JSON list of C-alpha atoms and ligand atoms in Angstrom, two decimals:
[
{"chain": "A", "resi": 1, "resn": "MET", "atom": "CA", "xyz": [10.88, -8.11, -2.32]},
{"chain": "A", "resi": 2, "resn": "ALA", "atom": "CA", "xyz": [11.57, -10.57, 0.45]},
{"chain": "A", "resi": 3, "resn": "VAL", "atom": "CA", "xyz": [8.77, -10.85, 2.96]},
{"chain": "A", "resi": 4, "resn": "ASN", "atom": "CA", "xyz": [9.37, -11.91, 6.51]},
{"chain": "A", "resi": 5, "resn": "ASP", "atom": "CA", "xyz": [7.66, -11.31, 9.80]},
{"chain": "A", "resi": 6, "resn": "THR", "atom": "CA", "xyz": [9.94, -8.52, 10.96]},
{"chain": "A", "resi": 7, "resn": "LYS", "atom": "CA", "xyz": [10.26, -6.34, 7.87]},
{"chain": "A", "resi": 8, "resn": "ARG", "atom": "CA", "xyz": [8.44, -3.02, 7.97]},
{"chain": "A", "resi": 9, "resn": "PHE", "atom": "CA", "xyz": [6.82, -1.69, 4.85]},
{"chain": "A", "resi": 10, "resn": "THR", "atom": "CA", "xyz": [6.01, 1.81, 3.72]},
{"chain": "A", "resi": 11, "resn": "ALA", "atom": "CA", "xyz": [2.54, 2.55, 2.37]},
{"chain": "A", "resi": 12, "resn": "LEU", "atom": "CA", "xyz": [4.07, 2.80, -1.10]},
{"chain": "A", "resi": 13, "resn": "GLN", "atom": "CA", "xyz": [5.67, -0.63, -0.75]},
{"chain": "A", "resi": 14, "resn": "VAL", "atom": "CA", "xyz": [2.32, -2.06, 0.36]},
{"chain": "A", "resi": 15, "resn": "MET", "atom": "CA", "xyz": [0.74, -0.60, -2.77]},
{"chain": "A", "resi": 16, "resn": "ALA", "atom": "CA", "xyz": [3.52, -1.59, -5.17]},
{"chain": "A", "resi": 17, "resn": "ASP", "atom": "CA", "xyz": [3.85, -5.24, -4.17]},
{"chain": "A", "resi": 18, "resn": "ALA", "atom": "CA", "xyz": [1.11, -6.45, -6.53]},
{"chain": "A", "resi": 19, "resn": "PRO", "atom": "CA", "xyz": [-1.49, -4.85, -8.83]},
{"chain": "A", "resi": 20, "resn": "VAL", "atom": "CA", "xyz": [-4.32, -5.71, -6.43]},
{"chain": "A", "resi": 21, "resn": "ILE", "atom": "CA", "xyz": [-4.84, -5.50, -2.68]},
{"chain": "A", "resi": 22, "resn": "PRO", "atom": "CA", "xyz": [-7.62, -7.96, -1.85]},
{"chain": "A", "resi": 23, "resn": "VAL", "atom": "CA", "xyz": [-10.35, -6.59, 0.41]},
{"chain": "A", "resi": 24, "resn": "ILE", "atom": "CA", "xyz": [-11.22, -9.52, 2.64]},
{"chain": "A", "resi": 25, "resn": "VAL", "atom": "CA", "xyz": [-14.33, -10.02, 4.79]},
{"chain": "A", "resi": 26, "resn": "LEU", "atom": "CA", "xyz": [-14.09, -13.02, 7.10]},
{"chain": "A", "resi": 27, "resn": "SER", "atom": "CA", "xyz": [-16.85, -14.36, 9.31]},
{"chain": "A", "resi": 28, "resn": "ASP", "atom": "CA", "xyz": [-15.12, -17.58, 10.40]},
{"chain": "A", "resi": 29, "resn": "VAL", "atom": "CA", "xyz": [-11.66, -17.67, 11.98]},
{"chain": "A", "resi": 30, "resn": "ALA", "atom": "CA", "xyz": [-11.12, -21.12, 10.47]},
{"chain": "A", "resi": 31, "resn": "HIS", "atom": "CA", "xyz": [-11.09, -19.56, 7.01]},
{"chain": "A", "resi": 32, "resn": "ALA", "atom": "CA", "xyz": [-8.34, -17.03, 7.74]},
{"chain": "A", "resi": 33, "resn": "VAL", "atom": "CA", "xyz": [-5.20, -19.13, 7.31]},
{"chain": "A", "resi": 34, "resn": "PRO", "atom": "CA", "xyz": [-6.26, -21.23, 4.30]},
{"chain": "A", "resi": 35, "resn": "LEU", "atom": "CA", "xyz": [-7.55, -18.09, 2.57]},
{"chain": "A", "resi": 36, "resn": "ALA", "atom": "CA", "xyz": [-4.30, -16.22, 3.20]},
{"chain": "A", "resi": 37, "resn": "ARG", "atom": "CA", "xyz": [-2.29, -19.20, 1.95]},
{"chain": "A", "resi": 38, "resn": "ALA", "atom": "CA", "xyz": [-4.45, -19.41, -1.18]},
{"chain": "A", "resi": 39, "resn": "LEU", "atom": "CA", "xyz": [-3.79, -15.76, -2.00]},
{"chain": "A", "resi": 40, "resn": "VAL", "atom": "CA", "xyz": [-0.07, -16.08, -1.31]},
{"chain": "A", "resi": 41, "resn": "ALA", "atom": "CA", "xyz": [0.03, -19.14, -3.59]},
{"chain": "A", "resi": 42, "resn": "GLY", "atom": "CA", "xyz": [-1.30, -16.89, -6.33]},
{"chain": "A", "resi": 43, "resn": "GLY", "atom": "CA", "xyz": [1.38, -14.25, -5.69]},
{"chain": "A", "resi": 44, "resn": "ILE", "atom": "CA", "xyz": [-0.70, -11.81, -3.64]},
{"chain": "A", "resi": 45, "resn": "ARG", "atom": "CA", "xyz": [0.91, -11.13, -0.26]},
{"chain": "A", "resi": 46, "resn": "MET", "atom": "CA", "xyz": [-0.51, -7.81, 0.93]},
{"chain": "A", "resi": 47, "resn": "LEU", "atom": "CA", "xyz": [-3.86, -8.78, 2.46]},
{"chain": "A", "resi": 48, "resn": "GLU", "atom": "CA", "xyz": [-6.44, -6.31, 3.78]},
{"chain": "A", "resi": 49, "resn": "VAL", "atom": "CA", "xyz": [-8.72, -7.96, 6.34]},
{"chain": "A", "resi": 50, "resn": "THR", "atom": "CA", "xyz": [-11.61, -5.60, 7.03]},
{"chain": "A", "resi": 51, "resn": "LEU", "atom": "CA", "xyz": [-12.67, -4.84, 10.59]},
{"chain": "A", "resi": 52, "resn": "ARG", "atom": "CA", "xyz": [-16.29, -5.54, 9.75]},
{"chain": "A", "resi": 53, "resn": "THR", "atom": "CA", "xyz": [-16.91, -8.78, 11.54]},
{"chain": "A", "resi": 54, "resn": "PRO", "atom": "CA", "xyz": [-16.55, -9.83, 15.17]},
{"chain": "A", "resi": 55, "resn": "VAL", "atom": "CA", "xyz": [-13.76, -12.25, 14.22]},
{"chain": "A", "resi": 56, "resn": "ALA", "atom": "CA", "xyz": [-11.72, -9.83, 12.10]},
{"chain": "A", "resi": 57, "resn": "LEU", "atom": "CA", "xyz": [-9.05, -9.13, 14.72]},
{"chain": "A", "resi": 58, "resn": "ALA", "atom": "CA", "xyz": [-8.71, -12.83, 15.53]},
{"chain": "A", "resi": 59, "resn": "CYS", "atom": "CA", "xyz": [-8.29, -13.52, 11.80]},
{"chain": "A", "resi": 60, "resn": "ILE", "atom": "CA", "xyz": [-5.55, -10.89, 11.53]},
{"chain": "A", "resi": 61, "resn": "GLU", "atom": "CA", "xyz": [-3.81, -12.44, 14.53]},
{"chain": "A", "resi": 62, "resn": "LYS", "atom": "CA", "xyz": [-3.92, -15.92, 13.02]},
{"chain": "A", "resi": 63, "resn": "ILE", "atom": "CA", "xyz": [-2.65, -14.82, 9.62]},
{"chain": "A", "resi": 64, "resn": "ALA", "atom": "CA", "xyz": [0.14, -12.77, 11.21]},
{"chain": "A", "resi": 65, "resn": "ARG", "atom": "CA", "xyz": [1.22, -15.77, 13.26]},
{"chain": "A", "resi": 66, "resn": "ASP", "atom": "CA", "xyz": [0.69, -18.67, 10.86]},
{"chain": "A", "resi": 67, "resn": "VAL", "atom": "CA", "xyz": [1.29, -17.23, 7.37]},
{"chain": "A", "resi": 68, "resn": "PRO", "atom": "CA", "xyz": [4.68, -15.49, 7.48]},
{"chain": "A", "resi": 69, "resn": "GLU", "atom": "CA", "xyz": [4.73, -15.17, 3.69]},
{"chain": "A", "resi": 70, "resn": "ALA", "atom": "CA", "xyz": [1.74, -12.83, 3.90]},
{"chain": "A", "resi": 71, "resn": "VAL", "atom": "CA", "xyz": [1.70, -9.23, 5.10]},
{"chain": "A", "resi": 72, "resn": "VAL", "atom": "CA", "xyz": [-1.65, -8.77, 6.78]},
{"chain": "A", "resi": 73, "resn": "GLY", "atom": "CA", "xyz": [-3.24, -5.36, 7.18]},
{"chain": "A", "resi": 74, "resn": "ALA", "atom": "CA", "xyz": [-6.50, -4.11, 8.62]},
{"chain": "A", "resi": 75, "resn": "GLY", "atom": "CA", "xyz": [-9.19, -2.48, 6.51]},
{"chain": "A", "resi": 76, "resn": "THR", "atom": "CA", "xyz": [-12.22, -0.42, 7.54]},
{"chain": "A", "resi": 77, "resn": "VAL", "atom": "CA", "xyz": [-10.11, 1.34, 10.20]},
{"chain": "A", "resi": 78, "resn": "ARG", "atom": "CA", "xyz": [-12.41, 4.18, 11.31]},
{"chain": "A", "resi": 79, "resn": "SER", "atom": "CA", "xyz": [-10.96, 5.28, 14.66]},
{"chain": "A", "resi": 80, "resn": "ALA", "atom": "CA", "xyz": [-7.76, 5.49, 16.65]},
{"chain": "A", "resi": 81, "resn": "ALA", "atom": "CA", "xyz": [-9.04, 2.56, 18.71]},
{"chain": "A", "resi": 82, "resn": "ASP", "atom": "CA", "xyz": [-9.45, 0.47, 15.54]},
{"chain": "A", "resi": 83, "resn": "ALA", "atom": "CA", "xyz": [-5.86, 1.28, 14.55]},
{"chain": "A", "resi": 84, "resn": "GLN", "atom": "CA", "xyz": [-4.54, 0.37, 17.99]},
{"chain": "A", "resi": 85, "resn": "ALA", "atom": "CA", "xyz": [-6.47, -2.92, 18.08]},
{"chain": "A", "resi": 86, "resn": "ALA", "atom": "CA", "xyz": [-5.32, -3.78, 14.57]},
{"chain": "A", "resi": 87, "resn": "ALA", "atom": "CA", "xyz": [-1.66, -3.13, 15.40]},
{"chain": "A", "resi": 88, "resn": "LEU", "atom": "CA", "xyz": [-1.96, -5.19, 18.56]},
{"chain": "A", "resi": 89, "resn": "ALA", "atom": "CA", "xyz": [-3.41, -8.08, 16.56]},
{"chain": "A", "resi": 90, "resn": "GLY", "atom": "CA", "xyz": [-0.43, -7.98, 14.22]},
{"chain": "A", "resi": 91, "resn": "ALA", "atom": "CA", "xyz": [-1.64, -5.81, 11.34]},
{"chain": "A", "resi": 92, "resn": "ARG", "atom": "CA", "xyz": [1.30, -4.32, 9.43]},
{"chain": "A", "resi": 93, "resn": "PHE", "atom": "CA", "xyz": [-0.66, -1.71, 7.53]},
{"chain": "A", "resi": 94, "resn": "ALA", "atom": "CA", "xyz": [-4.05, -0.04, 7.78]},
{"chain": "A", "resi": 95, "resn": "VAL", "atom": "CA", "xyz": [-6.62, 1.07, 5.24]},
{"chain": "A", "resi": 96, "resn": "SER", "atom": "CA", "xyz": [-9.45, 3.46, 6.10]},
{"chain": "A", "resi": 97, "resn": "PRO", "atom": "CA", "xyz": [-12.63, 4.24, 4.15]},
{"chain": "A", "resi": 98, "resn": "GLY", "atom": "CA", "xyz": [-12.22, 7.99, 4.85]},
{"chain": "A", "resi": 99, "resn": "TYR", "atom": "CA", "xyz": [-9.70, 10.29, 6.48]},
{"chain": "A", "resi": 100, "resn": "THR", "atom": "CA", "xyz": [-9.72, 11.85, 9.93]},
{"chain": "A", "resi": 101, "resn": "HIS", "atom": "CA", "xyz": [-6.84, 13.53, 11.69]},
{"chain": "A", "resi": 102, "resn": "SER", "atom": "CA", "xyz": [-7.23, 11.19, 14.68]},
{"chain": "A", "resi": 103, "resn": "VAL", "atom": "CA", "xyz": [-6.86, 8.07, 12.53]},
{"chain": "A", "resi": 104, "resn": "GLY", "atom": "CA", "xyz": [-3.87, 9.62, 10.77]},
{"chain": "A", "resi": 105, "resn": "GLN", "atom": "CA", "xyz": [-2.28, 10.57, 14.08]},
{"chain": "A", "resi": 106, "resn": "ALA", "atom": "CA", "xyz": [-2.91, 7.15, 15.66]},
{"chain": "A", "resi": 107, "resn": "CYS", "atom": "CA", "xyz": [-1.33, 5.30, 12.73]},
{"chain": "A", "resi": 108, "resn": "HIS", "atom": "CA", "xyz": [1.61, 7.71, 12.76]},
{"chain": "A", "resi": 109, "resn": "ASP", "atom": "CA", "xyz": [2.12, 7.13, 16.50]},
{"chain": "A", "resi": 110, "resn": "LEU", "atom": "CA", "xyz": [1.87, 3.36, 16.03]},
{"chain": "A", "resi": 111, "resn": "GLY", "atom": "CA", "xyz": [4.27, 3.34, 13.09]},
{"chain": "A", "resi": 112, "resn": "LEU", "atom": "CA", "xyz": [1.50, 1.69, 11.10]},
{"chain": "A", "resi": 113, "resn": "PRO", "atom": "CA", "xyz": [1.52, 2.56, 7.38]},
{"chain": "A", "resi": 114, "resn": "LEU", "atom": "CA", "xyz": [-1.90, 3.94, 6.47]},
{"chain": "A", "resi": 115, "resn": "LEU", "atom": "CA", "xyz": [-3.71, 4.18, 3.16]},
{"chain": "A", "resi": 116, "resn": "PRO", "atom": "CA", "xyz": [-6.40, 6.74, 3.98]},
{"chain": "A", "resi": 117, "resn": "GLY", "atom": "CA", "xyz": [-9.59, 6.75, 1.95]},
{"chain": "A", "resi": 118, "resn": "VAL", "atom": "CA", "xyz": [-10.52, 9.91, 0.05]},
{"chain": "A", "resi": 119, "resn": "ALA", "atom": "CA", "xyz": [-13.19, 10.84, -2.47]},
{"chain": "A", "resi": 120, "resn": "THR", "atom": "CA", "xyz": [-12.84, 14.64, -2.75]},
{"chain": "A", "resi": 121, "resn": "GLY", "atom": "CA", "xyz": [-10.17, 17.29, -3.17]},
{"chain": "A", "resi": 122, "resn": "ALA", "atom": "CA", "xyz": [-10.74, 18.55, 0.37]},
{"chain": "A", "resi": 123, "resn": "GLU", "atom": "CA", "xyz": [-10.12, 15.08, 1.79]},
{"chain": "A", "resi": 124, "resn": "ILE", "atom": "CA", "xyz": [-6.94, 14.72, -0.25]},
{"chain": "A", "resi": 125, "resn": "MET", "atom": "CA", "xyz": [-5.75, 18.08, 1.11]},
{"chain": "A", "resi": 126, "resn": "ALA", "atom": "CA", "xyz": [-6.53, 17.08, 4.71]},
{"chain": "A", "resi": 127, "resn": "ALA", "atom": "CA", "xyz": [-4.61, 13.82, 4.33]},
{"chain": "A", "resi": 128, "resn": "GLN", "atom": "CA", "xyz": [-1.70, 15.59, 2.64]},
{"chain": "A", "resi": 129, "resn": "GLU", "atom": "CA", "xyz": [-1.57, 18.18, 5.44]},
{"chain": "A", "resi": 130, "resn": "ASP", "atom": "CA", "xyz": [-0.89, 15.29, 7.81]},
{"chain": "A", "resi": 131, "resn": "GLY", "atom": "CA", "xyz": [1.80, 13.82, 5.56]},
{"chain": "A", "resi": 132, "resn": "TYR", "atom": "CA", "xyz": [-0.18, 11.20, 3.65]},
{"chain": "A", "resi": 133, "resn": "THR", "atom": "CA", "xyz": [0.41, 11.14, -0.10]},
{"chain": "A", "resi": 134, "resn": "GLN", "atom": "CA", "xyz": [-0.47, 7.52, -0.91]},
{"chain": "A", "resi": 135, "resn": "LEU", "atom": "CA", "xyz": [-4.23, 7.31, -0.70]},
{"chain": "A", "resi": 136, "resn": "LYS", "atom": "CA", "xyz": [-7.11, 4.96, -1.31]},
{"chain": "A", "resi": 137, "resn": "PHE", "atom": "CA", "xyz": [-9.73, 6.41, -3.67]},
{"chain": "A", "resi": 138, "resn": "PHE", "atom": "CA", "xyz": [-13.01, 5.14, -2.25]},
{"chain": "A", "resi": 139, "resn": "PRO", "atom": "CA", "xyz": [-15.59, 4.35, -3.50]},
{"chain": "A", "resi": 140, "resn": "ALA", "atom": "CA", "xyz": [-13.68, 4.63, -6.74]},
{"chain": "A", "resi": 141, "resn": "MET", "atom": "CA", "xyz": [-16.07, 3.61, -9.48]},
{"chain": "A", "resi": 142, "resn": "GLN", "atom": "CA", "xyz": [-19.08, 5.15, -7.76]},
{"chain": "A", "resi": 143, "resn": "ALA", "atom": "CA", "xyz": [-17.25, 8.46, -7.17]},
{"chain": "A", "resi": 144, "resn": "GLY", "atom": "CA", "xyz": [-15.96, 9.10, -10.68]},
{"chain": "A", "resi": 145, "resn": "GLY", "atom": "CA", "xyz": [-13.62, 6.24, -11.61]},
{"chain": "A", "resi": 146, "resn": "PRO", "atom": "CA", "xyz": [-10.83, 6.83, -14.14]},
{"chain": "A", "resi": 147, "resn": "ALA", "atom": "CA", "xyz": [-12.16, 10.27, -15.13]},
{"chain": "A", "resi": 148, "resn": "MET", "atom": "CA", "xyz": [-11.86, 11.49, -11.54]},
{"chain": "A", "resi": 149, "resn": "LEU", "atom": "CA", "xyz": [-8.32, 10.13, -11.24]},
{"chain": "A", "resi": 150, "resn": "LYS", "atom": "CA", "xyz": [-7.34, 11.91, -14.46]},
{"chain": "A", "resi": 151, "resn": "ALA", "atom": "CA", "xyz": [-8.81, 15.17, -13.14]},
{"chain": "A", "resi": 152, "resn": "TRP", "atom": "CA", "xyz": [-6.74, 14.84, -9.95]},
{"chain": "A", "resi": 153, "resn": "GLN", "atom": "CA", "xyz": [-3.49, 14.43, -11.92]},
{"chain": "A", "resi": 154, "resn": "GLY", "atom": "CA", "xyz": [-3.31, 18.22, -12.35]},
{"chain": "A", "resi": 155, "resn": "PRO", "atom": "CA", "xyz": [-3.75, 19.64, -8.83]},
{"chain": "A", "resi": 156, "resn": "PHE", "atom": "CA", "xyz": [-2.62, 16.50, -6.99]},
{"chain": "A", "resi": 157, "resn": "GLY", "atom": "CA", "xyz": [0.20, 15.34, -9.25]},
{"chain": "A", "resi": 158, "resn": "ASP", "atom": "CA", "xyz": [2.26, 14.26, -6.22]},
{"chain": "A", "resi": 159, "resn": "VAL", "atom": "CA", "xyz": [-0.40, 11.85, -4.92]},
{"chain": "A", "resi": 160, "resn": "LYS", "atom": "CA", "xyz": [-0.62, 8.13, -5.73]},
{"chain": "A", "resi": 161, "resn": "PHE", "atom": "CA", "xyz": [-3.90, 6.24, -5.46]},
{"chain": "A", "resi": 162, "resn": "CYS", "atom": "CA", "xyz": [-5.27, 2.77, -4.83]},
{"chain": "A", "resi": 163, "resn": "PRO", "atom": "CA", "xyz": [-8.78, 2.97, -6.31]},
{"chain": "A", "resi": 164, "resn": "THR", "atom": "CA", "xyz": [-11.14, 0.64, -4.45]},
{"chain": "A", "resi": 165, "resn": "GLY", "atom": "CA", "xyz": [-14.89, 0.11, -4.66]},
{"chain": "A", "resi": 166, "resn": "GLY", "atom": "CA", "xyz": [-16.57, -1.31, -7.75]},
{"chain": "A", "resi": 167, "resn": "VAL", "atom": "CA", "xyz": [-13.22, -2.45, -9.18]},
{"chain": "A", "resi": 168, "resn": "THR", "atom": "CA", "xyz": [-13.26, -5.79, -11.00]},
{"chain": "A", "resi": 169, "resn": "ALA", "atom": "CA", "xyz": [-10.98, -7.88, -13.20]},
{"chain": "A", "resi": 170, "resn": "ALA", "atom": "CA", "xyz": [-12.76, -6.21, -16.14]},
{"chain": "A", "resi": 171, "resn": "ASN", "atom": "CA", "xyz": [-12.06, -2.56, -15.26]},
{"chain": "A", "resi": 172, "resn": "ALA", "atom": "CA", "xyz": [-8.81, -2.89, -13.28]},
{"chain": "A", "resi": 173, "resn": "ARG", "atom": "CA", "xyz": [-6.53, -2.53, -16.32]},
{"chain": "A", "resi": 174, "resn": "GLU", "atom": "CA", "xyz": [-7.94, 0.86, -17.25]},
{"chain": "A", "resi": 175, "resn": "LEU", "atom": "CA", "xyz": [-7.29, 2.11, -13.72]},
{"chain": "A", "resi": 176, "resn": "LEU", "atom": "CA", "xyz": [-3.82, 0.55, -13.47]},
{"chain": "A", "resi": 177, "resn": "ALA", "atom": "CA", "xyz": [-2.80, 2.26, -16.72]},
{"chain": "A", "resi": 178, "resn": "LEU", "atom": "CA", "xyz": [-3.15, 5.70, -15.09]},
{"chain": "A", "resi": 179, "resn": "ASP", "atom": "CA", "xyz": [0.08, 7.41, -13.95]},
{"chain": "A", "resi": 180, "resn": "ASN", "atom": "CA", "xyz": [-1.33, 8.20, -10.50]},
{"chain": "A", "resi": 181, "resn": "VAL", "atom": "CA", "xyz": [-2.54, 4.65, -9.80]},
{"chain": "A", "resi": 182, "resn": "VAL", "atom": "CA", "xyz": [-0.12, 2.18, -8.20]},
{"chain": "A", "resi": 183, "resn": "CYS", "atom": "CA", "xyz": [-2.57, -0.63, -7.47]},
{"chain": "A", "resi": 184, "resn": "VAL", "atom": "CA", "xyz": [-6.28, -1.24, -7.06]},
{"chain": "A", "resi": 185, "resn": "GLY", "atom": "CA", "xyz": [-8.25, -2.80, -4.22]},
{"chain": "A", "resi": 186, "resn": "GLY", "atom": "CA", "xyz": [-11.20, -5.10, -4.46]},
{"chain": "A", "resi": 187, "resn": "SER", "atom": "CA", "xyz": [-13.19, -7.95, -3.04]},
{"chain": "A", "resi": 188, "resn": "TRP", "atom": "CA", "xyz": [-13.43, -9.92, -6.28]},
{"chain": "A", "resi": 189, "resn": "LEU", "atom": "CA", "xyz": [-10.44, -12.14, -5.38]},
{"chain": "A", "resi": 190, "resn": "THR", "atom": "CA", "xyz": [-12.31, -13.56, -2.41]},
{"chain": "A", "resi": 191, "resn": "PRO", "atom": "CA", "xyz": [-15.91, -14.29, -3.46]},
{"chain": "A", "resi": 192, "resn": "ALA", "atom": "CA", "xyz": [-18.10, -15.05, -0.45]},
{"chain": "A", "resi": 193, "resn": "ASP", "atom": "CA", "xyz": [-19.26, -18.37, -1.89]},
{"chain": "A", "resi": 194, "resn": "ALA", "atom": "CA", "xyz": [-15.70, -19.56, -2.57]},
{"chain": "A", "resi": 195, "resn": "VAL", "atom": "CA", "xyz": [-14.69, -18.67, 0.99]},
{"chain": "A", "resi": 196, "resn": "ALA", "atom": "CA", "xyz": [-17.77, -20.37, 2.47]},
{"chain": "A", "resi": 197, "resn": "GLN", "atom": "CA", "xyz": [-17.12, -23.52, 0.42]},
{"chain": "A", "resi": 198, "resn": "GLY", "atom": "CA", "xyz": [-13.41, -23.53, 1.14]},
{"chain": "A", "resi": 199, "resn": "ASP", "atom": "CA", "xyz": [-12.72, -23.38, -2.60]},
{"chain": "A", "resi": 200, "resn": "TRP", "atom": "CA", "xyz": [-9.13, -22.21, -2.10]},
{"chain": "A", "resi": 201, "resn": "ALA", "atom": "CA", "xyz": [-8.05, -23.34, -5.59]},
{"chain": "A", "resi": 202, "resn": "ARG", "atom": "CA", "xyz": [-10.48, -20.84, -7.11]},
{"chain": "A", "resi": 203, "resn": "ILE", "atom": "CA", "xyz": [-9.08, -18.08, -4.93]},
{"chain": "A", "resi": 204, "resn": "THR", "atom": "CA", "xyz": [-5.51, -18.95, -5.93]},
{"chain": "A", "resi": 205, "resn": "GLN", "atom": "CA", "xyz": [-6.61, -18.80, -9.56]},
{"chain": "A", "resi": 206, "resn": "LEU", "atom": "CA", "xyz": [-8.19, -15.36, -9.05]},
{"chain": "A", "resi": 207, "resn": "ALA", "atom": "CA", "xyz": [-5.03, -14.19, -7.30]},
{"chain": "A", "resi": 208, "resn": "LEU", "atom": "CA", "xyz": [-2.84, -15.42, -10.16]},
{"chain": "A", "resi": 209, "resn": "GLN", "atom": "CA", "xyz": [-5.00, -13.53, -12.64]},
{"chain": "A", "resi": 210, "resn": "ALA", "atom": "CA", "xyz": [-4.79, -10.40, -10.48]},
{"chain": "A", "resi": 211, "resn": "LYS", "atom": "CA", "xyz": [-1.03, -10.70, -10.10]},
{"chain": "A", "resi": 212, "resn": "ASN", "atom": "CA", "xyz": [-0.73, -10.79, -13.89]},
{"chain": "A", "resi": 213, "resn": "LEU", "atom": "CA", "xyz": [-2.82, -7.68, -14.46]},
{"chain": "A", "resi": 214, "resn": "GLN", "atom": "CA", "xyz": [0.24, -5.47, -14.79]},
{"chain": "B", "resi": 301, "resn": "3PG", "atom": "C1", "xyz": [-15.01, -2.26, 0.39]},
{"chain": "B", "resi": 301, "resn": "3PG", "atom": "O1", "xyz": [-14.69, -1.48, 1.24]},
{"chain": "B", "resi": 301, "resn": "3PG", "atom": "O2", "xyz": [-15.97, -3.06, 0.49]},
{"chain": "B", "resi": 301, "resn": "3PG", "atom": "C2", "xyz": [-14.12, -2.31, -0.76]},
{"chain": "B", "resi": 301, "resn": "3PG", "atom": "O3", "xyz": [-14.07, -1.08, -1.34]},
{"chain": "B", "resi": 301, "resn": "3PG", "atom": "C3", "xyz": [-14.43, -3.36, -1.73]},
{"chain": "B", "resi": 301, "resn": "3PG", "atom": "O4", "xyz": [-15.35, -2.94, -2.62]},
{"chain": "B", "resi": 301, "resn": "3PG", "atom": "P1", "xyz": [-15.80, -3.96, -3.73]},
{"chain": "B", "resi": 301, "resn": "3PG", "atom": "O5", "xyz": [-16.56, -5.04, -3.05]},
{"chain": "B", "resi": 301, "resn": "3PG", "atom": "O6", "xyz": [-16.63, -3.14, -4.67]},
{"chain": "B", "resi": 301, "resn": "3PG", "atom": "O7", "xyz": [-14.53, -4.49, -4.38]}
]
């Protein structure tokens, strides 16, 4: 899939681009571009920058502007205002830790692909009611892991998941082997110490390993 700074992606395309969507927490704007480049060098282009730090939106803006090979999205989107700020900063997809109608509506209105977080059948049904069928299962390993995903294959056979939360290089394969899993999400590609030290080679290596998971 060619990536450029004008192409729009569906949520399914965001999920299917690589086996792993890295969950990124940045506390220094100076780290944003080299980190994004390190992940892209390892073949991972869909990047979720979480709105958990004061510099998160500035980081999204920088990656969107300076790393055209990457497709930057916003994570930890918890309100319509978060979605609007993320889109304004240049985010091209959104990920939320849970689902609310207002977040779903805001992303729909913005044309921003959303992977809404769910952990129960009721949440899946609420997201589906609003048209969302590609969902993040969060927190995946804490909330039932592969067994939960298998249980959902019956009643929610039309839903595809990105399990996130407690996923590692060690357990990702088991999740990726499930029919209703397209990709996984996780923070293990961007260890805090590697980011702090600017050890971009290590992050490229972790990305390469993640890209080869499937
Ligand atoms: C998160 O929201 O922090 C993500 O789910 C990442 O979880 P992880 O650190 O367990 O990969």
